[in-house]
Amino acid sequence: MNANKNRIIPIDIARGIAIICIILGHLGQSSINRIVFTFHVPIFYFISGYFISRTKDLREFVHNKFKSLIIPYIITCVCIILLSIPLSIIKKAGVHPVLEWVYASLYAAGDSYTEPFYIKGIGAIWFLWATFWGSLFLRISLYFNRYARMVFIIILFFAGYY
């Protein structure tokens, strides 16, 4: 019961709505996706940003985020790659499918892309990679004043877009 004492009900409601919208977004209905894709993942980033720790130094912050986000990402990617080996042998496809999963793991895209080059999507675990980097950049931006923070975010936007 003591754990509930510190809960922020509106945040829990926002999380619940976002989880439902993510489920709806994975149904593949374009009419639903047009709505939920506008906010369902960003709401998790806003919630993460709201609770970002300023008490730990940057090194400890990165260490904790690495353990909680990147280690599970790496373990899952290694499992995917290892499981692709016997599948590739069964299909007599050679090493190419295995390499596709290695590249997908390194690139961390949620979906497959063909432009400007082909990269296989790693699937839903892209969120771990993106949350790690988003949290890190947000935490670093907290060292700047408000205007420098906006410039930093704009630079990150254009670097990501490029």
mmCIF file of C-alpha atoms in Angstrom:
data_model
loop_
_atom_site.group_PDB
_atom_site.id
_atom_site.type_symbol
_atom_site.label_atom_id
_atom_site.label_comp_id
_atom_site.label_asym_id
_atom_site.label_seq_id
_atom_site.Cartn_x
_atom_site.Cartn_y
_atom_site.Cartn_z
ATOM 1 C CA MET A 1 0.000 0.000 0.000
ATOM 2 C CA ASN A 2 2.854 2.441 0.663
ATOM 3 C CA ALA A 3 3.893 2.296 -2.992
ATOM 4 C CA ASN A 4 0.496 3.705 -4.027
ATOM 5 C CA LYS A 5 0.945 6.714 -1.750
ATOM 6 C CA ASN A 6 3.507 8.216 -4.154
ATOM 7 C CA ARG A 7 1.576 7.505 -7.354
ATOM 8 C CA ILE A 8 0.563 10.408 -9.559
ATOM 9 C CA ILE A 9 -2.868 9.374 -10.831
ATOM 10 C CA PRO A 10 -2.935 11.612 -13.965
ATOM 11 C CA ILE A 11 0.441 10.159 -15.017
ATOM 12 C CA ASP A 12 -0.865 6.605 -14.516
ATOM 13 C CA ILE A 13 -3.939 7.473 -16.597
ATOM 14 C CA ALA A 14 -1.730 8.938 -19.353
ATOM 15 C CA ARG A 15 0.388 5.763 -19.349
ATOM 16 C CA GLY A 16 -2.732 3.617 -19.570
ATOM 17 C CA ILE A 17 -4.104 5.640 -22.489
ATOM 18 C CA ALA A 18 -0.742 5.444 -24.269
ATOM 19 C CA ILE A 19 -0.531 1.665 -23.761
ATOM 20 C CA ILE A 20 -4.034 1.198 -25.178
ATOM 21 C CA CYS A 21 -3.146 3.436 -28.130
ATOM 22 C CA ILE A 22 0.032 1.464 -28.831
ATOM 23 C CA ILE A 23 -2.038 -1.729 -28.907
ATOM 24 C CA LEU A 24 -4.543 -0.042 -31.221
ATOM 25 C CA GLY A 25 -1.704 1.229 -33.415
ATOM 26 C CA HIS A 26 -0.442 -2.308 -33.907
ATOM 27 C CA LEU A 27 -3.786 -3.487 -35.258
ATOM 28 C CA GLY A 28 -2.798 -2.137 -38.679
ATOM 29 C CA GLN A 29 -5.929 -0.043 -39.222
ATOM 30 C CA SER A 30 -4.930 3.116 -41.095
ATOM 31 C CA SER A 31 -7.919 5.115 -39.789
ATOM 32 C CA ILE A 32 -6.869 4.364 -36.190
ATOM 33 C CA ASN A 33 -3.157 4.836 -36.917
ATOM 34 C CA ARG A 34 -3.743 8.341 -38.303
ATOM 35 C CA ILE A 35 -4.896 9.360 -34.852
ATOM 36 C CA VAL A 36 -2.846 7.327 -32.377
ATOM 37 C CA PHE A 37 0.460 7.645 -34.241
ATOM 38 C CA THR A 38 0.383 11.390 -33.565
ATOM 39 C CA PHE A 39 0.897 10.916 -29.829
ATOM 40 C CA HIS A 40 1.109 7.320 -28.614
ATOM 41 C CA VAL A 41 4.924 7.035 -28.487
ATOM 42 C CA PRO A 42 5.709 10.702 -27.740
ATOM 43 C CA ILE A 43 3.577 10.519 -24.596
ATOM 44 C CA PHE A 44 6.020 7.961 -23.163
ATOM 45 C CA TYR A 45 8.917 10.312 -23.886
ATOM 46 C CA PHE A 46 7.110 13.168 -22.162
ATOM 47 C CA ILE A 47 6.475 10.976 -19.127
ATOM 48 C CA SER A 48 10.118 9.833 -19.105
ATOM 49 C CA GLY A 49 11.237 13.445 -19.333
ATOM 50 C CA TYR A 50 8.958 14.454 -16.480
ATOM 51 C CA PHE A 51 10.589 11.906 -14.201
ATOM 52 C CA ILE A 52 14.176 12.347 -15.359
ATOM 53 C CA SER A 53 16.635 12.317 -12.488
ATOM 54 C CA ARG A 54 18.653 15.424 -11.762
ATOM 55 C CA THR A 55 20.027 14.098 -8.480
ATOM 56 C CA LYS A 56 22.539 11.675 -9.987
ATOM 57 C CA ASP A 57 25.634 12.850 -11.788
ATOM 58 C CA LEU A 58 25.721 12.267 -15.556
ATOM 59 C CA ARG A 59 28.007 9.249 -15.328
ATOM 60 C CA GLU A 60 25.721 7.447 -12.865
ATOM 61 C CA PHE A 61 22.667 8.449 -14.917
ATOM 62 C CA VAL A 62 24.172 6.965 -18.102
ATOM 63 C CA HIS A 63 25.229 3.836 -16.224
ATOM 64 C CA ASN A 64 21.694 3.278 -14.885
ATOM 65 C CA LYS A 65 20.046 3.934 -18.258
ATOM 66 C CA PHE A 66 22.545 1.623 -19.962
ATOM 67 C CA LYS A 67 21.737 -1.192 -17.526
ATOM 68 C CA SER A 68 17.980 -0.741 -17.782
ATOM 69 C CA LEU A 69 17.675 -0.045 -21.539
ATOM 70 C CA ILE A 70 20.745 -1.003 -23.561
ATOM 71 C CA ILE A 71 21.606 -4.285 -21.839
ATOM 72 C CA PRO A 72 18.089 -5.697 -22.503
ATOM 73 C CA TYR A 73 18.336 -4.368 -26.073
ATOM 74 C CA ILE A 74 21.674 -6.105 -26.643
ATOM 75 C CA ILE A 75 20.498 -9.372 -25.082
ATOM 76 C CA THR A 76 17.368 -9.386 -27.244
ATOM 77 C CA CYS A 77 19.344 -8.575 -30.402
ATOM 78 C CA VAL A 78 21.854 -11.335 -29.687
ATOM 79 C CA CYS A 79 18.964 -13.789 -29.234
ATOM 80 C CA ILE A 80 17.406 -12.667 -32.539
ATOM 81 C CA ILE A 81 20.733 -13.040 -34.340
ATOM 82 C CA LEU A 82 21.406 -16.464 -32.807
ATOM 83 C CA LEU A 83 17.900 -17.674 -33.672
ATOM 84 C CA SER A 84 18.323 -16.456 -37.254
ATOM 85 C CA ILE A 85 21.316 -18.774 -37.751
ATOM 86 C CA PRO A 86 19.436 -22.100 -37.671
ATOM 87 C CA LEU A 87 16.574 -20.541 -39.641
ATOM 88 C CA SER A 88 19.032 -19.407 -42.284
ATOM 89 C CA ILE A 89 20.548 -22.914 -42.388
ATOM 90 C CA ILE A 90 17.111 -24.545 -42.714
ATOM 91 C CA LYS A 91 16.147 -22.183 -45.541
ATOM 92 C CA LYS A 92 19.604 -22.595 -47.128
ATOM 93 C CA ALA A 93 19.806 -18.809 -47.358
ATOM 94 C CA GLY A 94 23.467 -18.471 -46.444
ATOM 95 C CA VAL A 95 24.839 -15.773 -44.183
ATOM 96 C CA HIS A 96 22.857 -12.879 -45.687
ATOM 97 C CA PRO A 97 19.776 -13.095 -43.380
ATOM 98 C CA VAL A 98 22.011 -13.279 -40.315
ATOM 99 C CA LEU A 99 23.911 -10.179 -41.443
ATOM 100 C CA GLU A 100 20.608 -8.385 -42.015
ATOM 101 C CA TRP A 101 19.745 -8.952 -38.338
ATOM 102 C CA VAL A 102 23.198 -7.771 -37.257
ATOM 103 C CA TYR A 103 22.749 -4.556 -39.266
ATOM 104 C CA ALA A 104 19.187 -4.178 -37.958
ATOM 105 C CA SER A 105 20.508 -4.479 -34.399
ATOM 106 C CA LEU A 106 23.117 -1.799 -34.996
ATOM 107 C CA TYR A 107 20.725 0.589 -36.748
ATOM 108 C CA ALA A 108 17.788 -0.001 -34.352
ATOM 109 C CA ALA A 109 14.974 0.995 -36.708
ATOM 110 C CA GLY A 110 11.517 -0.204 -35.764
ATOM 111 C CA ASP A 111 10.532 -0.863 -39.358
ATOM 112 C CA SER A 112 12.358 -1.818 -42.550
ATOM 113 C CA TYR A 113 13.489 0.976 -44.863
ATOM 114 C CA THR A 114 14.699 1.078 -48.454
ATOM 115 C CA GLU A 115 15.696 4.751 -48.715
ATOM 116 C CA PRO A 116 18.490 5.918 -48.704
ATOM 117 C CA PHE A 117 19.589 2.294 -48.212
ATOM 118 C CA TYR A 118 17.949 -0.974 -47.223
ATOM 119 C CA ILE A 119 17.869 -1.744 -43.522
ATOM 120 C CA LYS A 120 15.773 -4.434 -41.886
ATOM 121 C CA GLY A 121 13.660 -3.283 -38.950
ATOM 122 C CA ILE A 122 14.517 -4.688 -35.535
ATOM 123 C CA GLY A 123 10.915 -4.443 -34.377
ATOM 124 C CA ALA A 124 9.401 -3.065 -31.196
ATOM 125 C CA ILE A 125 12.649 -3.082 -29.237
ATOM 126 C CA TRP A 126 13.748 0.070 -31.111
ATOM 127 C CA PHE A 127 12.038 1.864 -28.240
ATOM 128 C CA LEU A 128 14.789 0.815 -25.799
ATOM 129 C CA TRP A 129 17.532 2.272 -28.009
ATOM 130 C CA ALA A 130 15.594 5.465 -28.706
ATOM 131 C CA THR A 131 14.650 5.966 -25.054
ATOM 132 C CA PHE A 132 18.283 5.598 -24.011
ATOM 133 C CA TRP A 133 19.488 8.263 -26.433
ATOM 134 C CA GLY A 134 16.490 10.522 -25.866
ATOM 135 C CA SER A 135 17.006 10.382 -22.090
ATOM 136 C CA LEU A 136 20.714 11.016 -22.456
ATOM 137 C CA PHE A 137 20.227 14.031 -24.722
ATOM 138 C CA LEU A 138 17.525 15.407 -22.445
ATOM 139 C CA ARG A 139 19.734 14.987 -19.382
ATOM 140 C CA ILE A 140 22.645 16.726 -21.132
ATOM 141 C CA SER A 141 20.347 19.555 -22.227
ATOM 142 C CA LEU A 142 19.487 20.243 -18.577
ATOM 143 C CA TYR A 143 23.005 21.626 -18.115
ATOM 144 C CA PHE A 144 22.188 24.461 -20.538
ATOM 145 C CA ASN A 145 20.118 27.567 -19.976
ATOM 146 C CA ARG A 146 16.720 27.697 -21.629
ATOM 147 C CA TYR A 147 17.867 29.274 -24.904
ATOM 148 C CA ALA A 148 20.953 27.098 -25.313
ATOM 149 C CA ARG A 149 18.732 24.079 -24.607
ATOM 150 C CA MET A 150 16.412 25.068 -27.475
ATOM 151 C CA VAL A 151 19.399 25.459 -29.826
ATOM 152 C CA PHE A 152 20.741 22.073 -28.688
ATOM 153 C CA ILE A 153 17.382 20.415 -29.380
ATOM 154 C CA ILE A 154 17.090 22.085 -32.804
ATOM 155 C CA ILE A 155 20.617 20.902 -33.705
ATOM 156 C CA LEU A 156 19.695 17.367 -32.591
ATOM 157 C CA PHE A 157 16.532 17.532 -34.684
ATOM 158 C CA PHE A 158 18.384 18.497 -37.858
ATOM 159 C CA ALA A 159 21.173 15.956 -37.187
ATOM 160 C CA GLY A 160 18.549 13.241 -36.741
ATOM 161 C CA TYR A 161 16.678 14.354 -39.834
ATOM 162 C CA TYR A 162 19.860 14.342 -41.882
#
